Amino acid sequence: MPATTTATTNTTTDAAHGLLHAAIRDAVQTLWQQAGLPDLAGDESGLALSGDGRAYPSSFCLDVAAPAGVAASSLASALIYQRRQHQAMPQVAVDVGHVLAECSGYFTLDGQQPNLWAPISGLYACGADLGEPGWLRIHANFEHHRDGVLRLLGLPTGAATTRQQVAEALKGWAAPAVEERAAALGLVVAAARSLQAWRAHPQSAAVAAQPLVSITQLDSDKPAAPLEWPAPAQPRPLDGLRVLDLTRILAGPVAARSLAAQGADVLMLNGPGLPNIEAIADLSRGKRSALLDLKSTEGQSKMAALLSQAHVLLQGYRPGALDALGLDPPSAARLRPGIVYASLSAYGRSGPWADRRGFDSLVQTVCGINWAEGQAFGSDGLRALPLQILDYSAGFLLAFGIQAALYRQASVGGSWHVQVSLARVAQWLQAMGQRPVPAAPAQGEVPGAAYLEALDTGFGHLQAVRHSAVLQGLPSAWPHAGQPPGGDMPCW
């Protein structure tokens, strides 16, 4: 390539990177201000950005949303480090390509890459026999969700039922009818909507009224005193801070794993018999993992003991599911004054869908993202984003909110509730706008070797993407390699 052409290409790339990094900085600054954290003095020196998202082409700003979440979370870690160590905030380095590689969820176990989707999960044409063509997405990674949908469609339950059988059955159903019937049964199915149709839906207005990262005080009448943090044994921002992780599906575990990456003592709690996805091997890095039956008297007693020494309780159950167990936010704050209680939901706690179950792929379908992405790529149908960006962005934002609340608790006291919803993250992503689809080819299935690490875990030999933020000058090894549920005891 002639030198002039190379120089022009480099200049164009540098300019594109400059605009991208400026957008990330703006998003971080907004998040920081909304969380009420101290002003970032010398932001340019505190956050070092590099790279781009060309490996995962999309019309949406995936390369702004997820990196902004990682950067905000990591800067909050640096702020906590400054408070605990009485030293200058370490510089935070974030590579955009590395962040998106982390969002790919790529991992292998003993050299094999697991199939993360059940055979009948996915998108279906619907209503052809009714003259009402539409699209429906089914999430069937858990057997009880799969069999529930199959029963609804009048098909045999079990793994032997094929996609073709499901597709044939759905020709006689209108997509909204399946969605409503499924939701009434607690299943996870979504009818596809355009952005305009979603904006007209009452749940869209309810979601828009919610903050992106909500941080509210649980005990404003009688605030808890600031909790005494243990003296850090290692130069890690969250060393010695205890996190109860009651989550299983992507966004919540990503939040807890992000905290573990900064040294937090994370104890993942699963109920005996609860199903898990294959990705638990990847999501367990940095954590200890125990089983605890919260419906038993003994389990509730152990949970109370764990909570009494915890700094954070993170849960991703359907809204209201923990209330009957006395683990709703106000009850947890009474049991552990000063707790930071974090909740993840699909659609938030208000509106007609407040209690509805949902996953990233379904929210993408419902809120018009799949429709708009398909149009951007010149397709007549729907197109999923190349990454489960809502889950990962929500996880990074939740980790940010948790740390902002920890900082607030240490500064002024109080018990705090942090809330993030996938649908609100989707609206945040959509508000960033769409752009022409990049001409660059998509990333291959395996992220670059520079982003990968290998660990011997309780699941087997794991190769996965390293956490994508670096606090310069601080150690970065995981506190624990990861164990299957029950591999550790339910104790601190």
Coordinates of N, CA and C in Angstrom, one line a residue, residues 200-386:
A200 N -45.4 2.5 21.6 CA -46.8 2.7 21.8 C -47.3 1.7 23.0
H201 N -46.5 0.8 23.4 CA -46.9 -0.1 24.4 C -46.8 0.5 25.8
P202 N -47.8 0.3 26.7 CA -47.7 0.9 28.0 C -46.5 0.5 28.8
Q203 N -45.9 -0.7 28.6 CA -44.7 -1.0 29.4 C -43.5 -0.2 28.9
S204 N -43.5 0.2 27.7 CA -42.4 1.1 27.2 C -42.3 2.4 28.0
A205 N -43.5 3.0 28.2 CA -43.5 4.2 29.0 C -43.1 4.0 30.4
A206 N -43.5 2.9 31.0 CA -43.2 2.5 32.4 C -41.7 2.3 32.5
V207 N -41.1 1.7 31.5 CA -39.6 1.5 31.5 C -38.9 2.8 31.4
A208 N -39.3 3.7 30.5 CA -38.7 4.9 30.2 C -38.7 5.8 31.5
A209 N -39.6 5.6 32.4 CA -39.7 6.5 33.6 C -38.7 6.0 34.7
Q210 N -38.1 4.8 34.4 CA -37.2 4.3 35.4 C -35.8 4.8 35.1
P211 N -35.0 5.1 36.2 CA -33.5 5.4 35.9 C -32.8 4.2 35.3
L212 N -31.8 4.5 34.5 CA -31.0 3.5 34.0 C -30.3 2.6 35.1
V213 N -29.7 3.3 36.1 CA -29.2 2.7 37.3 C -29.8 3.4 38.5
S214 N -30.8 2.7 39.1 CA -31.5 3.3 40.2 C -30.8 3.0 41.5
I215 N -30.5 4.0 42.3 CA -29.9 3.9 43.6 C -30.8 4.6 44.6
T216 N -31.5 3.9 45.4 CA -32.5 4.5 46.4 C -32.2 4.0 47.8
Q217 N -32.5 4.9 48.7 CA -32.2 4.5 50.1 C -33.4 3.7 50.7
L218 N -33.1 2.7 51.4 CA -34.1 1.8 52.0 C -34.5 2.2 53.4
D219 N -33.7 3.0 54.1 CA -34.0 3.4 55.5 C -33.8 4.9 55.7
S220 N -34.4 5.7 54.9 CA -34.2 7.1 55.0 C -34.7 7.7 56.4
D221 N -35.7 7.0 57.0 CA -36.2 7.5 58.3 C -35.2 7.3 59.4
K222 N -34.5 6.2 59.4 CA -33.5 5.9 60.4 C -32.3 5.2 59.7
P223 N -31.4 6.0 59.1 CA -30.3 5.5 58.3 C -29.4 4.6 59.2
A224 N -28.9 3.5 58.6 CA -27.9 2.7 59.2 C -26.6 3.5 59.2
A225 N -25.8 3.2 60.2 CA -24.4 3.8 60.3 C -23.5 3.2 59.2
P226 N -22.5 4.0 58.8 CA -21.6 3.4 57.8 C -21.0 2.1 58.4
L227 N -20.9 1.1 57.6 CA -20.3 -0.2 58.0 C -18.8 -0.1 58.0
E228 N -18.2 -0.7 59.0 CA -16.8 -0.7 59.0 C -16.2 -1.8 58.1
W229 N -15.5 -1.3 57.1 CA -14.9 -2.3 56.1 C -13.6 -2.9 56.7
P230 N -13.4 -4.2 56.4 CA -12.2 -4.8 56.9 C -11.0 -4.2 56.3
A231 N -9.9 -4.2 57.0 CA -8.6 -3.7 56.4 C -8.2 -4.7 55.3
P232 N -8.0 -4.1 54.1 CA -7.6 -5.0 52.9 C -6.3 -5.7 53.1
A233 N -6.4 -7.0 52.9 CA -5.2 -7.9 53.0 C -4.3 -7.8 51.8
Q234 N -5.0 -7.4 50.6 CA -4.3 -7.3 49.4 C -4.6 -5.9 48.7
P235 N -3.7 -5.5 47.8 CA -4.0 -4.2 47.2 C -5.0 -4.3 46.1
R236 N -6.2 -4.7 46.5 CA -7.4 -4.9 45.5 C -8.5 -3.9 46.0
P237 N -9.2 -3.3 45.2 CA -10.2 -2.3 45.6 C -11.3 -2.9 46.5
L238 N -11.8 -4.1 46.2 CA -12.9 -4.7 47.0 C -12.4 -5.8 47.9
D239 N -11.2 -5.9 48.2 CA -10.7 -7.0 49.0 C -11.4 -7.0 50.3
G240 N -11.9 -8.2 50.7 CA -12.6 -8.4 52.0 C -14.0 -8.0 52.0
L241 N -14.5 -7.3 51.0 CA -16.0 -7.0 50.9 C -16.8 -8.2 50.5
R242 N -17.8 -8.5 51.2 CA -18.5 -9.8 51.0 C -19.8 -9.6 50.1
V243 N -20.0 -10.4 49.1 CA -21.1 -10.3 48.2 C -21.8 -11.6 48.1
L244 N -23.1 -11.6 48.4 CA -23.9 -12.8 48.2 C -24.5 -12.7 46.8
D245 N -24.2 -13.7 46.0 CA -24.7 -13.7 44.6 C -25.8 -14.7 44.4
L246 N -27.0 -14.2 44.4 CA -28.2 -15.1 44.2 C -28.7 -15.0 42.8
T247 N -27.8 -15.1 41.8 CA -28.1 -15.0 40.4 C -27.6 -16.2 39.6
R248 N -28.2 -16.4 38.4 CA -27.8 -17.6 37.7 C -27.6 -17.3 36.2
I249 N -28.3 -16.3 35.6 CA -28.4 -16.2 34.2 C -27.8 -14.9 33.7
L250 N -26.6 -14.9 33.2 CA -25.8 -13.9 32.6 C -25.7 -12.6 33.3
A251 N -26.6 -11.7 33.2 CA -26.4 -10.3 33.7 C -26.0 -10.2 35.2
G252 N -26.8 -10.9 36.0 CA -26.4 -10.9 37.4 C -25.1 -11.5 37.7
P253 N -24.8 -12.8 37.2 CA -23.5 -13.3 37.4 C -22.4 -12.5 36.8
V254 N -22.6 -11.8 35.7 CA -21.6 -10.9 35.2 C -21.3 -9.8 36.1
A255 N -22.3 -9.2 36.8 CA -22.1 -8.2 37.8 C -21.3 -8.7 38.9
A256 N -21.6 -9.9 39.5 CA -20.9 -10.4 40.6 C -19.4 -10.8 40.2
R257 N -19.3 -11.3 39.0 CA -17.9 -11.6 38.5 C -17.1 -10.4 38.3
S258 N -17.7 -9.3 37.9 CA -17.0 -8.0 37.8 C -16.5 -7.5 39.1
L259 N -17.3 -7.7 40.2 CA -16.9 -7.4 41.5 C -15.7 -8.3 42.0
A260 N -15.9 -9.6 41.7 CA -14.8 -10.6 42.0 C -13.5 -10.2 41.3
A261 N -13.6 -9.7 40.1 CA -12.4 -9.3 39.4 C -11.6 -8.2 40.1
Q262 N -12.3 -7.4 41.0 CA -11.6 -6.4 41.8 C -11.4 -6.8 43.2
G263 N -11.5 -8.1 43.4 CA -11.1 -8.7 44.7 C -12.2 -9.0 45.7
A264 N -13.5 -8.7 45.4 CA -14.5 -9.0 46.3 C -14.6 -10.5 46.6
D265 N -15.1 -10.8 47.9 CA -15.3 -12.2 48.3 C -16.7 -12.5 47.9
V266 N -16.9 -13.2 46.8 CA -18.2 -13.5 46.2 C -18.6 -14.9 46.5
L267 N -19.8 -15.1 47.1 CA -20.3 -16.4 47.4 C -21.6 -16.6 46.6
M268 N -21.5 -17.4 45.5 CA -22.7 -17.7 44.7 C -23.5 -18.8 45.4
L269 N -24.8 -18.5 45.5 CA -25.7 -19.4 46.2 C -26.8 -19.9 45.2
N270 N -26.8 -21.3 45.0 CA -27.8 -21.9 44.2 C -28.8 -22.7 45.1
G271 N -30.0 -22.8 44.7 CA -30.9 -23.7 45.4 C -30.8 -25.2 44.9
P272 N -30.8 -26.2 45.7 CA -30.8 -27.6 45.3 C -31.8 -27.8 44.2
G273 N -31.4 -28.4 43.1 CA -32.4 -28.8 42.0 C -32.6 -27.7 41.0
L274 N -32.2 -26.4 41.3 CA -32.4 -25.4 40.3 C -31.5 -25.6 39.1
P275 N -32.1 -25.4 37.9 CA -31.3 -25.7 36.7 C -30.3 -24.5 36.5
N276 N -29.3 -24.8 35.8 CA -28.3 -23.7 35.4 C -28.0 -23.9 33.9
I277 N -27.5 -22.8 33.4 CA -27.0 -22.9 32.0 C -25.6 -23.3 31.9
E278 N -25.2 -23.7 30.7 CA -23.8 -24.2 30.5 C -22.8 -23.1 30.9
A279 N -23.2 -21.8 30.7 CA -22.2 -20.8 30.9 C -21.8 -20.6 32.4
I280 N -22.5 -21.3 33.3 CA -22.1 -21.2 34.7 C -20.6 -21.4 34.9
A281 N -20.0 -22.3 34.1 CA -18.6 -22.5 34.2 C -17.8 -21.3 34.0
D282 N -18.2 -20.5 33.0 CA -17.5 -19.2 32.8 C -17.9 -18.2 33.8
L283 N -19.1 -18.1 34.2 CA -19.6 -17.1 35.1 C -19.2 -17.3 36.6
S284 N -18.7 -18.5 36.9 CA -18.3 -18.8 38.3 C -16.8 -18.4 38.6
R285 N -16.1 -17.9 37.6 CA -14.8 -17.4 37.8 C -14.7 -16.3 38.9
G286 N -13.8 -16.5 39.8 CA -13.7 -15.5 40.9 C -14.5 -15.8 42.1
K287 N -15.4 -16.7 42.0 CA -16.4 -16.9 43.1 C -16.3 -18.3 43.8
R288 N -16.8 -18.3 45.0 CA -17.0 -19.6 45.6 C -18.5 -19.9 45.4
S289 N -18.9 -21.2 45.3 CA -20.2 -21.6 44.9 C -20.8 -22.7 45.8
A290 N -21.9 -22.3 46.4 CA -22.5 -23.2 47.4 C -24.0 -23.5 47.1
L291 N -24.6 -24.5 47.7 CA -26.0 -24.8 47.6 C -26.6 -24.4 49.0
L292 N -27.8 -23.9 48.9 CA -28.6 -23.5 50.1 C -30.1 -23.5 49.7
D293 N -30.8 -24.3 50.5 CA -32.3 -24.3 50.3 C -32.9 -23.2 51.1
L294 N -33.3 -22.1 50.5 CA -33.9 -21.0 51.2 C -35.3 -21.2 51.6
K295 N -35.9 -22.3 51.2 CA -37.3 -22.7 51.6 C -37.3 -23.5 52.9
S296 N -36.1 -24.0 53.3 CA -36.1 -24.8 54.6 C -35.7 -23.9 55.7
T297 N -36.1 -24.3 56.9 CA -35.8 -23.6 58.1 C -34.2 -23.4 58.3
E298 N -33.5 -24.5 58.1 CA -32.1 -24.5 58.2 C -31.5 -23.6 57.2
G299 N -32.0 -23.6 56.0 CA -31.4 -22.7 54.9 C -31.6 -21.3 55.2
Q300 N -32.8 -21.0 55.8 CA -33.1 -19.6 56.1 C -32.2 -19.1 57.3
S301 N -32.0 -20.0 58.2 CA -31.1 -19.6 59.3 C -29.7 -19.4 58.8
K302 N -29.2 -20.2 57.9 CA -27.8 -20.0 57.4 C -27.8 -18.7 56.5
M303 N -28.9 -18.5 55.8 CA -28.9 -17.3 55.0 C -28.8 -16.0 55.9
A304 N -29.6 -16.1 57.0 CA -29.6 -14.9 57.9 C -28.2 -14.7 58.4
A305 N -27.4 -15.8 58.7 CA -26.1 -15.7 59.2 C -25.1 -15.1 58.2
L306 N -25.3 -15.5 56.9 CA -24.5 -15.0 55.8 C -24.8 -13.5 55.6
L307 N -26.1 -13.2 55.6 CA -26.5 -11.8 55.3 C -26.0 -10.9 56.4
S308 N -25.9 -11.4 57.7 CA -25.5 -10.5 58.8 C -24.0 -10.0 58.6
Q309 N -23.3 -10.7 57.8 CA -21.9 -10.3 57.6 C -21.6 -9.8 56.2
A310 N -22.6 -9.7 55.3 CA -22.5 -9.3 53.9 C -22.5 -7.8 53.8
H311 N -21.8 -7.4 52.7 CA -21.9 -6.0 52.3 C -22.9 -5.8 51.2
V312 N -23.0 -6.8 50.4 CA -23.9 -6.7 49.2 C -24.7 -8.0 49.1
L313 N -26.0 -7.9 48.7 CA -26.8 -9.0 48.3 C -27.3 -8.7 46.9
L314 N -27.0 -9.6 46.0 CA -27.3 -9.4 44.6 C -28.3 -10.5 44.2
Q315 N -29.5 -10.1 43.6 CA -30.4 -11.2 43.2 C -31.1 -10.8 41.9
G316 N -31.4 -11.9 41.1 CA -31.9 -11.7 39.8 C -33.2 -12.5 39.6
Y317 N -33.9 -12.8 40.7 CA -35.1 -13.6 40.6 C -36.2 -12.7 40.1
R318 N -37.3 -13.3 39.6 CA -38.5 -12.5 39.1 C -38.9 -11.6 40.2
P319 N -39.3 -10.3 39.9 CA -39.7 -9.3 40.9 C -40.7 -9.9 41.9
G320 N -40.4 -9.8 43.2 CA -41.3 -10.3 44.2 C -41.1 -11.7 44.6
A321 N -40.2 -12.5 43.9 CA -40.1 -13.9 44.2 C -39.5 -14.2 45.6
L322 N -38.6 -13.3 46.1 CA -38.0 -13.5 47.3 C -38.8 -12.9 48.5
D323 N -39.9 -12.2 48.2 CA -40.6 -11.5 49.3 C -41.1 -12.5 50.3
A324 N -41.6 -13.6 49.9 CA -42.2 -14.6 50.8 C -41.2 -15.2 51.7
L325 N -39.9 -15.2 51.3 CA -38.8 -15.7 52.1 C -38.2 -14.7 53.1
G326 N -38.8 -13.5 53.1 CA -38.2 -12.5 53.9 C -37.0 -11.9 53.4
L327 N -36.7 -12.0 52.1 CA -35.5 -11.4 51.5 C -35.8 -10.3 50.5
D328 N -36.9 -9.6 50.7 CA -37.2 -8.4 49.9 C -36.3 -7.3 50.4
P329 N -36.1 -6.3 49.7 CA -35.1 -5.2 50.1 C -35.4 -4.6 51.5
P330 N -36.6 -4.2 51.8 CA -36.7 -3.6 53.2 C -36.4 -4.6 54.3
S331 N -36.8 -5.9 54.1 CA -36.6 -6.9 55.1 C -35.1 -7.2 55.2
A332 N -34.4 -7.2 54.1 CA -32.9 -7.5 54.1 C -32.2 -6.3 54.9
A333 N -32.7 -5.1 54.7 CA -32.1 -3.9 55.3 C -32.4 -4.0 56.8
R334 N -33.5 -4.5 57.2 CA -33.7 -4.7 58.7 C -32.8 -5.7 59.3
L335 N -32.6 -6.8 58.5 CA -31.7 -7.9 59.0 C -30.3 -7.5 59.0
R336 N -29.9 -6.7 58.0 CA -28.5 -6.3 57.9 C -28.5 -4.8 57.6
P337 N -28.6 -3.9 58.6 CA -28.5 -2.5 58.4 C -27.2 -2.1 57.7
G338 N -27.4 -1.3 56.6 CA -26.2 -0.9 55.8 C -26.0 -1.7 54.6
I339 N -26.8 -2.7 54.3 CA -26.7 -3.6 53.2 C -26.9 -2.8 51.9
V340 N -26.1 -3.2 50.9 CA -26.4 -2.8 49.5 C -27.1 -3.9 48.8
Y341 N -28.4 -3.7 48.5 CA -29.2 -4.8 47.9 C -29.4 -4.4 46.4
A342 N -29.0 -5.4 45.6 CA -29.1 -5.1 44.1 C -30.0 -6.1 43.4
S343 N -30.9 -5.5 42.6 CA -31.9 -6.3 41.9 C -31.8 -6.1 40.4
L344 N -31.9 -7.2 39.7 CA -31.9 -7.2 38.3 C -33.3 -7.8 37.8
S345 N -33.9 -7.1 36.8 CA -35.2 -7.6 36.3 C -35.2 -7.4 34.8
A346 N -36.2 -8.0 34.2 CA -36.3 -7.9 32.7 C -37.0 -6.5 32.4
Y347 N -38.0 -6.2 33.1 CA -38.8 -5.0 32.7 C -39.0 -4.0 33.8
G348 N -38.3 -4.2 34.9 CA -38.4 -3.2 36.1 C -39.6 -3.6 37.0
R349 N -39.9 -2.7 37.9 CA -40.8 -2.9 39.0 C -42.1 -2.1 38.8
S350 N -42.4 -1.5 37.6 CA -43.6 -0.8 37.4 C -44.1 -1.1 36.0
G351 N -45.4 -0.9 35.8 CA -46.0 -1.1 34.5 C -46.7 -2.5 34.4
P352 N -47.5 -2.8 33.4 CA -48.2 -4.0 33.3 C -47.3 -5.3 33.2
W353 N -46.1 -5.1 32.8 CA -45.2 -6.2 32.7 C -44.2 -6.3 33.8
A354 N -44.4 -5.7 34.9 CA -43.5 -5.5 36.0 C -43.0 -6.9 36.5
D355 N -43.9 -7.9 36.6 CA -43.5 -9.2 37.1 C -43.2 -10.2 36.0
R356 N -43.1 -9.8 34.7 CA -42.9 -10.7 33.6 C -41.4 -11.1 33.5
R357 N -41.3 -12.4 33.3 CA -39.9 -13.0 33.1 C -39.4 -12.6 31.7
G358 N -38.1 -12.5 31.6 CA -37.5 -12.2 30.3 C -36.0 -12.4 30.3
F359 N -35.5 -12.6 29.1 CA -34.0 -12.7 28.9 C -33.6 -11.8 27.8
D360 N -32.3 -11.6 27.7 CA -31.8 -10.6 26.7 C -32.4 -10.8 25.3
S361 N -32.4 -12.0 24.8 CA -32.9 -12.3 23.4 C -34.3 -11.9 23.3
L362 N -35.1 -12.1 24.3 CA -36.5 -11.8 24.3 C -36.7 -10.2 24.3
V363 N -36.0 -9.6 25.2 CA -36.1 -8.1 25.3 C -35.7 -7.5 23.9
Q364 N -34.6 -8.0 23.3 CA -34.2 -7.5 22.0 C -35.4 -7.6 21.0
T365 N -36.1 -8.7 21.1 CA -37.2 -8.9 20.2 C -38.4 -8.0 20.4
V366 N -38.8 -7.9 21.7 CA -39.9 -7.1 22.1 C -39.8 -5.6 21.8
C367 N -38.6 -5.1 22.1 CA -38.5 -3.6 22.0 C -38.0 -3.1 20.7
G368 N -38.0 -3.9 19.7 CA -37.8 -3.4 18.3 C -36.3 -3.4 17.8
I369 N -35.4 -3.9 18.7 CA -34.0 -4.0 18.3 C -33.8 -4.9 17.2
N370 N -34.4 -6.1 17.3 CA -34.2 -7.1 16.2 C -34.8 -6.7 14.9
W371 N -35.9 -6.0 15.0 CA -36.6 -5.5 13.8 C -35.7 -4.4 13.1
A372 N -35.2 -3.5 13.9 CA -34.4 -2.4 13.4 C -33.0 -2.9 12.8
E373 N -32.5 -3.9 13.5 CA -31.2 -4.4 13.1 C -31.4 -5.2 11.7
G374 N -32.5 -5.9 11.6 CA -32.7 -6.5 10.3 C -32.9 -5.5 9.2
Q375 N -33.6 -4.4 9.4 CA -33.7 -3.4 8.4 C -32.4 -2.8 8.0
A376 N -31.5 -2.5 9.0 CA -30.2 -1.9 8.8 C -29.3 -2.8 7.9
F377 N -29.5 -4.1 8.1 CA -28.7 -5.1 7.3 C -29.4 -5.5 6.0
G378 N -30.6 -4.8 5.6 CA -31.2 -5.0 4.4 C -32.0 -6.3 4.3
S379 N -32.5 -6.8 5.5 CA -33.2 -8.0 5.6 C -34.7 -7.8 5.7
D380 N -35.5 -8.7 5.2 CA -36.9 -8.6 5.4 C -37.3 -9.2 6.7
G381 N -36.5 -9.9 7.3 CA -36.8 -10.5 8.6 C -36.1 -9.8 9.8
L382 N -36.1 -10.5 10.9 CA -35.4 -9.9 12.1 C -34.0 -10.4 12.1
R383 N -33.2 -9.6 12.9 CA -31.8 -10.0 13.0 C -31.4 -9.7 14.5
A384 N -30.8 -10.7 15.1 CA -30.3 -10.5 16.5 C -29.0 -9.8 16.5
L385 N -28.8 -9.1 17.6 CA -27.4 -8.4 17.7 C -26.4 -9.5 17.8
P386 N -25.1 -9.2 17.4 CA -24.1 -10.2 17.4 C -23.7 -10.7 18.8

